[in-house]
Amino acid sequence: MADAKAGQPLRIQWIDRATVEQARATYTTDMQRRQQEGIAYGARVQACTFKWQIAVQAGSLLRSGMSEEAVEEHLVATHAYGPLGQAYRDSQATETVVRQVTAVVAMSPEQRIAQGAPDYASQQFLDRCPLQAQSQHGSN
């Protein structure tokens, strides 16, 4: 057969099996890495939106008149432990996040700004979660 554009015959070049296997291994490794990065990105977005969710709930409970301690205990019981008090695999980390976020939400805006703490309950915080998760790539 002839190549109509170049006016020259097509050439077939054989690729040895080792080259094909190396290319396949590289492709597989790259796909696995991309999948892991996607999972990690999703987890970072989820962690960020969880902070926002906790902040919104804490703010609502604080405005209803509950004390900061009561809000913390309620949210810890709701999010870090099962209905019968059983610990989840990440209960301690969840409890820490709940307490940190609740403490920030309980601050006055002036205190929060002075300490450089984020406004976890704001729409802006929620909207920035995907960007923040992307910027954290490789810093975990």
Tab-separated table of C-alpha atoms in Angstrom:
chain	number	residue	atom	x	y	z
A	1	MET	CA	0.000	0.000	0.000
A	2	ALA	CA	1.091	3.505	-0.633
A	3	ASP	CA	0.697	6.592	1.516
A	4	ALA	CA	-1.341	8.934	-0.693
A	5	LYS	CA	0.028	12.115	0.871
A	6	ALA	CA	3.710	11.372	0.806
A	7	GLY	CA	3.668	9.093	-2.183
A	8	GLN	CA	5.755	6.564	-0.301
A	9	PRO	CA	4.942	3.077	0.844
A	10	LEU	CA	3.992	2.512	4.485
A	11	ARG	CA	6.562	0.830	6.666
A	12	ILE	CA	5.717	-1.578	9.428
A	13	GLN	CA	7.977	-1.447	12.425
A	14	TRP	CA	7.884	-4.267	14.922
A	15	ILE	CA	8.172	-3.456	18.613
A	16	ASP	CA	9.753	-6.045	20.833
A	17	ARG	CA	7.771	-7.567	23.691
A	18	ALA	CA	9.964	-5.984	26.394
A	19	THR	CA	9.176	-2.490	25.083
A	20	VAL	CA	5.449	-3.253	25.018
A	21	GLU	CA	5.560	-4.659	28.563
A	22	GLN	CA	7.491	-1.631	29.831
A	23	ALA	CA	4.963	0.720	28.230
A	24	ARG	CA	2.091	-1.259	29.761
A	25	ALA	CA	3.714	-1.176	33.209
A	26	THR	CA	4.325	2.567	32.958
A	27	TYR	CA	0.725	3.141	31.871
A	28	THR	CA	-0.626	0.972	34.708
A	29	THR	CA	1.538	2.721	37.294
A	30	ASP	CA	0.449	6.121	35.987
A	31	MET	CA	-3.237	5.142	36.098
A	32	GLN	CA	-2.864	3.825	39.665
A	33	ARG	CA	-1.137	7.052	40.723
A	34	ARG	CA	-3.894	9.157	39.153
A	35	GLN	CA	-6.560	7.067	40.851
A	36	GLN	CA	-4.841	7.465	44.232
A	37	GLU	CA	-4.519	11.215	43.682
A	38	GLY	CA	-8.221	11.394	42.831
A	39	ILE	CA	-9.149	9.512	45.986
A	40	ALA	CA	-6.895	11.741	48.097
A	41	TYR	CA	-8.341	14.889	46.503
A	42	GLY	CA	-11.864	13.661	47.234
A	43	ALA	CA	-10.933	12.970	50.844
A	44	ARG	CA	-9.478	16.473	51.241
A	45	VAL	CA	-12.657	18.046	49.798
A	46	GLN	CA	-14.757	15.876	52.112
A	47	ALA	CA	-12.677	16.889	55.162
A	48	CYS	CA	-13.070	20.559	54.268
A	49	THR	CA	-16.823	20.316	53.738
A	50	PHE	CA	-17.095	18.376	57.021
A	51	LYS	CA	-15.507	21.346	58.822
A	52	TRP	CA	-18.057	23.622	57.173
A	53	GLN	CA	-20.917	21.302	58.185
A	54	ILE	CA	-19.707	21.179	61.797
A	55	ALA	CA	-19.342	24.974	61.845
A	56	VAL	CA	-22.868	25.522	60.562
A	57	GLN	CA	-24.291	23.107	63.137
A	58	ALA	CA	-22.185	24.558	65.957
A	59	GLY	CA	-23.213	28.107	65.072
A	60	SER	CA	-26.874	27.168	65.073
A	61	LEU	CA	-26.613	25.394	68.428
A	62	LEU	CA	-24.618	28.246	69.984
A	63	ARG	CA	-27.184	30.791	68.773
A	64	SER	CA	-29.936	28.644	70.321
A	65	GLY	CA	-28.308	29.197	73.721
A	66	MET	CA	-26.331	26.009	74.216
A	67	SER	CA	-22.961	26.421	75.898
A	68	GLU	CA	-19.800	25.796	73.905
A	69	GLU	CA	-19.078	22.679	75.973
A	70	ALA	CA	-22.589	21.297	75.405
A	71	VAL	CA	-22.306	21.984	71.674
A	72	GLU	CA	-18.936	20.210	71.521
A	73	GLU	CA	-20.242	17.177	73.370
A	74	HIS	CA	-23.379	17.000	71.232
A	75	LEU	CA	-21.437	17.245	67.965
A	76	VAL	CA	-18.769	14.789	69.117
A	77	ALA	CA	-21.467	12.295	70.081
A	78	THR	CA	-23.264	12.866	66.772
A	79	HIS	CA	-20.279	12.690	64.429
A	80	ALA	CA	-17.436	10.824	66.124
A	81	TYR	CA	-19.245	7.891	67.679
A	82	GLY	CA	-22.000	5.505	66.715
A	83	PRO	CA	-25.524	5.560	68.119
A	84	LEU	CA	-24.502	3.251	70.974
A	85	GLY	CA	-21.277	5.116	71.698
A	86	GLN	CA	-19.042	2.770	69.727
A	87	ALA	CA	-15.847	4.308	68.405
A	88	TYR	CA	-15.332	4.519	64.693
A	89	ARG	CA	-11.904	3.995	63.165
A	90	ASP	CA	-11.348	7.773	62.973
A	91	SER	CA	-13.331	8.813	66.069
A	92	GLN	CA	-10.400	10.525	67.782
A	93	ALA	CA	-9.507	12.579	64.701
A	94	THR	CA	-13.167	13.491	64.184
A	95	GLU	CA	-13.493	14.525	67.817
A	96	THR	CA	-10.425	16.753	67.467
A	97	VAL	CA	-11.820	18.456	64.360
A	98	VAL	CA	-15.213	18.979	66.008
A	99	ARG	CA	-13.623	20.578	69.072
A	100	GLN	CA	-11.300	22.809	67.029
A	101	VAL	CA	-14.031	24.023	64.682
A	102	THR	CA	-16.510	24.585	67.523
A	103	ALA	CA	-13.937	26.640	69.418
A	104	VAL	CA	-13.406	28.868	66.378
A	105	VAL	CA	-17.140	29.252	65.754
A	106	ALA	CA	-17.633	30.267	69.398
A	107	MET	CA	-15.136	33.123	68.988
A	108	SER	CA	-16.245	36.623	68.188
A	109	PRO	CA	-15.410	37.690	64.630
A	110	GLU	CA	-12.730	40.007	66.035
A	111	GLN	CA	-11.076	37.174	68.000
A	112	ARG	CA	-11.245	34.860	64.996
A	113	ILE	CA	-9.653	37.450	62.715
A	114	ALA	CA	-6.977	38.322	65.311
A	115	GLN	CA	-6.024	34.642	65.544
A	116	GLY	CA	-6.107	34.166	61.777
A	117	ALA	CA	-8.709	31.407	62.076
A	118	PRO	CA	-10.940	30.698	59.075
A	119	ASP	CA	-14.650	31.458	59.065
A	120	TYR	CA	-15.588	27.800	58.750
A	121	ALA	CA	-19.335	28.504	58.528
A	122	SER	CA	-19.081	30.923	55.609
A	123	GLN	CA	-20.176	30.162	52.082
A	124	GLN	CA	-16.763	31.411	50.940
A	125	PHE	CA	-15.038	28.727	53.032
A	126	LEU	CA	-17.259	26.046	51.493
A	127	ASP	CA	-16.759	27.402	47.978
A	128	ARG	CA	-12.978	27.314	48.426
A	129	CYS	CA	-12.859	23.648	49.515
A	130	PRO	CA	-12.081	22.262	46.025
A	131	LEU	CA	-9.363	24.864	45.440
A	132	GLN	CA	-7.916	24.298	48.903
A	133	ALA	CA	-7.926	20.529	48.355
A	134	GLN	CA	-6.128	20.977	45.038
A	135	SER	CA	-3.499	23.246	46.607
A	136	GLN	CA	-2.851	20.655	49.330
A	137	HIS	CA	-1.817	18.084	46.715
A	138	GLY	CA	1.454	16.572	47.784
A	139	SER	CA	1.440	18.226	51.208
A	140	ASN	CA	-0.191	15.315	53.028
